Coordinates of C-alpha atoms in Angstrom, one line a residue:
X1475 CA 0.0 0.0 0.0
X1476 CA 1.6 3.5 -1.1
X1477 CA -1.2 6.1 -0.6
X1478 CA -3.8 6.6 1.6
X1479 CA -6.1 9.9 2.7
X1480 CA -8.5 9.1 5.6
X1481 CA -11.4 10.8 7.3
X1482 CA -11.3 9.9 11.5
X1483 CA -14.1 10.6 13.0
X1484 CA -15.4 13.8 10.7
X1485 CA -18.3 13.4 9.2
X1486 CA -21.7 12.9 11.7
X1487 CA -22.4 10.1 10.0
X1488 CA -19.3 8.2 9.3
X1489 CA -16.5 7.3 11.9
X1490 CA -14.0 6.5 9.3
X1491 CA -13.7 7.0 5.3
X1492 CA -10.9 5.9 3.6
X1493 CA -9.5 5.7 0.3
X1494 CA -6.1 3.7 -1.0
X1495 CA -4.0 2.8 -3.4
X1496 CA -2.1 -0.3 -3.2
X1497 CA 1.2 -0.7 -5.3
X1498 CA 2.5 -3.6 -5.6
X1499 CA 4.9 -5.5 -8.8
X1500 CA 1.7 -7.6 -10.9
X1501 CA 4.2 -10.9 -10.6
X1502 CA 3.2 -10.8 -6.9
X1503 CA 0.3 -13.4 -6.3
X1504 CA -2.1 -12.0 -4.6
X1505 CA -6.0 -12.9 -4.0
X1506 CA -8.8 -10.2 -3.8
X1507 CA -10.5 -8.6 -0.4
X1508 CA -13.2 -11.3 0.5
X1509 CA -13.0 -13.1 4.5
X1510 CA -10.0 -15.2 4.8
X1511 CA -11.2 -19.1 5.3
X1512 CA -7.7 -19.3 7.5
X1513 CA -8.8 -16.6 10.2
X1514 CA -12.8 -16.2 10.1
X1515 CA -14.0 -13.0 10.8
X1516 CA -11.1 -11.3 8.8
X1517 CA -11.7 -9.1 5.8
X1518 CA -9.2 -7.9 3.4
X1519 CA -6.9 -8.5 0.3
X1520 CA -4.4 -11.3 0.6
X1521 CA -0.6 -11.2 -0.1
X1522 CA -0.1 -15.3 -1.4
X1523 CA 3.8 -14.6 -1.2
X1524 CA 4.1 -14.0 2.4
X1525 CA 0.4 -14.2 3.6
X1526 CA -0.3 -11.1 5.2
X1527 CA -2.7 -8.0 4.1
X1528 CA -2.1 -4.3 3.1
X1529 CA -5.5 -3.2 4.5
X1530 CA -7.8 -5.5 6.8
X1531 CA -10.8 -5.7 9.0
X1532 CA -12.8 -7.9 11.4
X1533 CA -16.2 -8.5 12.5
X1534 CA -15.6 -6.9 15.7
X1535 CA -14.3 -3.8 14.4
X1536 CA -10.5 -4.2 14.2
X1537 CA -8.8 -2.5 11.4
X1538 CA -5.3 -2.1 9.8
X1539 CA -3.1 -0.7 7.2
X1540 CA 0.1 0.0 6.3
X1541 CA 2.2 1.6 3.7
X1542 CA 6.2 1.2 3.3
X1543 CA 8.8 3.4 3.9
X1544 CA 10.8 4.6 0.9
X1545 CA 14.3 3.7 1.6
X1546 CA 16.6 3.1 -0.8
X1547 CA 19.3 1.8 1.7
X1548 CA 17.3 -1.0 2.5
X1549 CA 15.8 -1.7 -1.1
X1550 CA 18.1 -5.2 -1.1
X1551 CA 17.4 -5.9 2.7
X1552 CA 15.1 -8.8 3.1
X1553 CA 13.4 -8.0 6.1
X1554 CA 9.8 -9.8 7.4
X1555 CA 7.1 -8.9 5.5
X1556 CA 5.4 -5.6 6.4
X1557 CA 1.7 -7.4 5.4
X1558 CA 2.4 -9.6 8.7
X1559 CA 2.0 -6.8 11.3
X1560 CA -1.2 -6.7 10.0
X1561 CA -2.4 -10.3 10.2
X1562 CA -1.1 -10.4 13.7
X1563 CA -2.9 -7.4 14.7
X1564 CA -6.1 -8.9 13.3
X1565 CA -6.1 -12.2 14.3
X1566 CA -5.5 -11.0 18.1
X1567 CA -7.4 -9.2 20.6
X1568 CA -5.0 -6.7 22.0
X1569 CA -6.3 -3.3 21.9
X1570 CA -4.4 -1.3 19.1
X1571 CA -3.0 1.0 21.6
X1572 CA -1.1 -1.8 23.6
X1573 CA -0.4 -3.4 20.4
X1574 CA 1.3 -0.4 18.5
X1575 CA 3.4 0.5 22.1
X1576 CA 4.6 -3.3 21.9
X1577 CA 5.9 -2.7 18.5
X1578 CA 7.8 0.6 19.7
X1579 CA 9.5 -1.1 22.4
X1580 CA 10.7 -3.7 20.8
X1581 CA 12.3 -0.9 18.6
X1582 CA 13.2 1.1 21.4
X1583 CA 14.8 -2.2 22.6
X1584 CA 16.9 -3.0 19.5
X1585 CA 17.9 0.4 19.1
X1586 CA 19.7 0.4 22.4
X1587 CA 21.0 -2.5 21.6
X1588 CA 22.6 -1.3 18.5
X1589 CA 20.2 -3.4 16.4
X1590 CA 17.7 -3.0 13.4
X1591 CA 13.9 -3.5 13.1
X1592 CA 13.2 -6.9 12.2
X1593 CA 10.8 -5.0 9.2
X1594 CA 12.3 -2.4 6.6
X1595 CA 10.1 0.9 7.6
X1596 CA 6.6 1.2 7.3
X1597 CA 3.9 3.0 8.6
X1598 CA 0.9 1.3 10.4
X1599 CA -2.2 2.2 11.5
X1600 CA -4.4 0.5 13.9
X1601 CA -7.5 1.0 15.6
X1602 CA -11.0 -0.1 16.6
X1603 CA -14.3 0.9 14.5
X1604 CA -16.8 0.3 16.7
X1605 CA -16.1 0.8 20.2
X1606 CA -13.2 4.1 21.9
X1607 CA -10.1 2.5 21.8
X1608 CA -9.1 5.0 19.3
X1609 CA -7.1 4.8 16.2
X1610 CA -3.1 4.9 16.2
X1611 CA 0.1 5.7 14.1
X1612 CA 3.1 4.0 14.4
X1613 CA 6.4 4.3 12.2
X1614 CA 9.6 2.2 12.8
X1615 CA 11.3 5.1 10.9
X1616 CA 9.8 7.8 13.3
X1617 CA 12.9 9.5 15.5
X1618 CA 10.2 9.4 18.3
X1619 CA 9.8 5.5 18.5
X1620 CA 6.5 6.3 20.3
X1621 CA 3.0 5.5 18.4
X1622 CA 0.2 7.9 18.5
X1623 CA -3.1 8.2 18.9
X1624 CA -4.9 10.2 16.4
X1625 CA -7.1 12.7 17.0
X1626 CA -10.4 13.7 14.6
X1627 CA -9.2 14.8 11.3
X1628 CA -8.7 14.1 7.4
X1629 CA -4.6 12.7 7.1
X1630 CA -2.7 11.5 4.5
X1631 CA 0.2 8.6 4.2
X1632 CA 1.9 7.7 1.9
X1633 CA 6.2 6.3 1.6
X1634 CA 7.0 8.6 4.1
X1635 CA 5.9 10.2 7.7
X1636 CA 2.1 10.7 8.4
X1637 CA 1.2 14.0 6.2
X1638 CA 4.6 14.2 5.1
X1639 CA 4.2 17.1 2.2
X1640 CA 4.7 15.5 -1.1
X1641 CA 2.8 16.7 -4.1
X1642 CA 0.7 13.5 -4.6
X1643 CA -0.5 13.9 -1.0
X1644 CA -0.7 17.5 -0.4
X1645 CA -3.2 17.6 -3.6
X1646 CA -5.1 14.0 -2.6
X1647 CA -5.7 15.5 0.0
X1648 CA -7.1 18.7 -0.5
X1649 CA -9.4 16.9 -3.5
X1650 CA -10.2 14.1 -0.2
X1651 CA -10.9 16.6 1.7
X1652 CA -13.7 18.2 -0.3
X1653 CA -15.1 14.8 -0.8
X1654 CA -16.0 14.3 2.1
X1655 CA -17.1 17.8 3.2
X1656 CA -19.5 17.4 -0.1
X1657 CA -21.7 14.8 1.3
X1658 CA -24.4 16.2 3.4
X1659 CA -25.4 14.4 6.5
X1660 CA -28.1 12.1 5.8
X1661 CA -27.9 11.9 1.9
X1662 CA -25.5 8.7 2.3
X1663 CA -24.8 9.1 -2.0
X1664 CA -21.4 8.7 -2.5
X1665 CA -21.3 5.3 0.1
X1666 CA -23.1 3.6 -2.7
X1667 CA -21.7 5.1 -5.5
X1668 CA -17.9 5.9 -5.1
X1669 CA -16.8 7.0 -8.5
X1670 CA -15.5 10.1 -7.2
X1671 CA -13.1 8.7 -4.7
X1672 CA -12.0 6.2 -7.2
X1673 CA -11.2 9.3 -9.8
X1674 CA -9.0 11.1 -7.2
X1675 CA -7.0 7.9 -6.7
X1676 CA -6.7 7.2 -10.5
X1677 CA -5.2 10.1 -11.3
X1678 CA -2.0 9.8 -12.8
X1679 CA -0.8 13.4 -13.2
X1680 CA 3.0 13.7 -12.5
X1681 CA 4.4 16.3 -9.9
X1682 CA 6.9 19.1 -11.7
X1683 CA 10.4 18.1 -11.4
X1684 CA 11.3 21.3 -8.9
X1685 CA 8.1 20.0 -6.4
X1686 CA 9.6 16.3 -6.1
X1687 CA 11.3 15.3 -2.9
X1688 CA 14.3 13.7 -2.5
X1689 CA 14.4 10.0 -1.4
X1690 CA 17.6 9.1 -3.5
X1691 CA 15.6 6.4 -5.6
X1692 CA 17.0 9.5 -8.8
X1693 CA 15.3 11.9 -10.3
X1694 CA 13.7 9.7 -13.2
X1695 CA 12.0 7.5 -10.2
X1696 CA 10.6 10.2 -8.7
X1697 CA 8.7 11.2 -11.1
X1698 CA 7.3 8.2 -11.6
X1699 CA 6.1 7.7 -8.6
X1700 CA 4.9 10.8 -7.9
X1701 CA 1.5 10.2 -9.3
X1702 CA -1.2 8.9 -7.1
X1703 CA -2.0 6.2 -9.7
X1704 CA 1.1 4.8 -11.0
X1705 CA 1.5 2.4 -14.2
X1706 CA 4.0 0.9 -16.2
X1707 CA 3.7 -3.2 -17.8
X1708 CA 6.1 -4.6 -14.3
X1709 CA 5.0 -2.1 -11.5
X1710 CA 1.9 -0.5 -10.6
X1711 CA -1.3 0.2 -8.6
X1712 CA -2.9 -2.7 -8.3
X1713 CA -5.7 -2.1 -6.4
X1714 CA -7.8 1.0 -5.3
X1715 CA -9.7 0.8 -2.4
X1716 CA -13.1 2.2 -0.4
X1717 CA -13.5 2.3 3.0
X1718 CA -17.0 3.2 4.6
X1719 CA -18.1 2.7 8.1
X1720 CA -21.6 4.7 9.4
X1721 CA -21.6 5.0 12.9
X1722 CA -24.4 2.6 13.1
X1723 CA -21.8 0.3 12.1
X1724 CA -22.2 -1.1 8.9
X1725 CA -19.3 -1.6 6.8
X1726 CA -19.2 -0.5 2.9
X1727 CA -16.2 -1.6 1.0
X1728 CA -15.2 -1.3 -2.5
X1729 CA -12.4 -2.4 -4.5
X1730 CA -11.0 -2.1 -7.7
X1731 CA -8.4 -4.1 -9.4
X1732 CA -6.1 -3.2 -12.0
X1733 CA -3.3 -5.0 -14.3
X1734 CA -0.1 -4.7 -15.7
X1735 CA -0.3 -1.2 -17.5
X1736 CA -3.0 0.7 -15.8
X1737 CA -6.1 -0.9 -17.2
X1738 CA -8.4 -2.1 -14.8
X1739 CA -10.1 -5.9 -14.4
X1740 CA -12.7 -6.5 -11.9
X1741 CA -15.0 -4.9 -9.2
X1742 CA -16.0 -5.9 -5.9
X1743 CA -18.3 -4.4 -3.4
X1744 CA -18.7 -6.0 -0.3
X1745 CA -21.1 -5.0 2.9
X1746 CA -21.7 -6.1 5.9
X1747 CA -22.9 -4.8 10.0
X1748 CA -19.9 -5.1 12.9
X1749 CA -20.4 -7.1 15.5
X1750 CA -21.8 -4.9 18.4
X1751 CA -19.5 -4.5 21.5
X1752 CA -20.0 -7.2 24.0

């Protein structure tokens, strides 16, 4: 996953709306969002290499995500899948607060012992949709080492620090941003009919050449992946996705697939109600 804008706990009628962008090489197996026969009551895409997920949820409200971290010095480092962190947050019951501090101590821990994250960086975010145990950030590349808990606004991630100011994000999301200020409460449109997320996330405009930052990937790199949708026949965006959940808390998810040069092939829409706390 490379891009995401979110909407925690804005809108009166929605606690979270999300949009993403998944990028990924097409040679990478990977099976469609559905509910994973292996862990029941999980929902989400599936990595077949390493059998974790890029964006997930549960019947009882847990969510995750996560998006690397551009670093070209650890390009040829094989660390543990990043699509893991999720699965394990899923399939437990921890609270996502506990959960993310876990993960920043055990950094905290290698770091004072002069070692290295067991995953190249990413950024994750965890949290609970249906009950107040909040929704948290967490980077392995933050100089804090210290998750944190989000509070009530529209953010942005993509390969680098939450709302870190590159083009693609500053402009997704402004456009997000509108979006979701559009949709008056009550009129519920867009939740059924999500074109308009789906063309803000499709857009493949490049940033100018003097806006680009500077990750050391080269300048011909940036600019390919300075687009919020990218496309080329080896590496791409392979999936956009649509996050709803009303605070009555039904679940609206969409997500659309695309293939080796941009074009896309297939559609799903799934739906279904969160378990109610206990």
């Amino acid at each position: 996953m490379c891009l995401i804008f979110f909407a925690h706990d804005v809108h009166p009628d929605y606690r979270l709306i999300l949009v993403s962008n998944r990028d990924e090489f097409y040679a990478r197996p990977t099976m469609p969002a559905g509910f994973w026969e292996s862990i029941p009551g999980v929902f989400g895409g599936r990595d077949l290499e390493q059998g974790g997920t890029w964006l997930g949820v549960t019947r009882t409200g847990r969510f995750a995500t996560v998006t690397n971290y551009r670093d070209p010095e650890e390009f040829e480092r094989q660390g543990r899948s990043r699509g893991l962190l999720l699965r394990e947050f899923l399939k437990q019951e921890p609270p996502p607060g506990p959960f993310a501090e876990d993960l920043a101590e055990g950094d905290r821990d290698a770091d004072a012992a002069g070692e290295r994250s067991q995953f190249n960086g990413y950024n994750l975010l965890v949290g609970d949709l249906r009950g107040d145990q909040g929704l948290f950030y967490y980077s392995n590349k933050s100089p804090q080492r210290f998750p944190r808990r989000l509070l009530p606004g529209i953010y942005g991630l993509s390969n680098h620090l939450l709302d870190s100011p590159w083009p693609k994000l500053v402009s997704g999301r402004t456009g997000f941003a509108e979006l979701v200020h559009r949709n008056r409460p009550g009129s519920d449109d867009w939740s059924h009919h999500p074109n308009a997320f789906f063309d803000l996330m499709t857009n493949s405009t490049t940033a100018p050449d003097d806006a680009l930052p500077d990750t050391g990937v080269g300048l011909e790199r940036e600019r390919f992946l300075s687009s919020r949708f990218i496309r080329s026949e080896v590496y791409g965006t392979r999936a956009c996705s649509v996050l709803f959940v009303r605070r009555d808390g039904l679940l609206i998810f969409f997500e659309r697939r695309f293939e080796a040069g941009g074009n896309a092939k297939g559609d799903t829409r799934y739906e279904f109600r969160l378990d109610p706390p206990a």
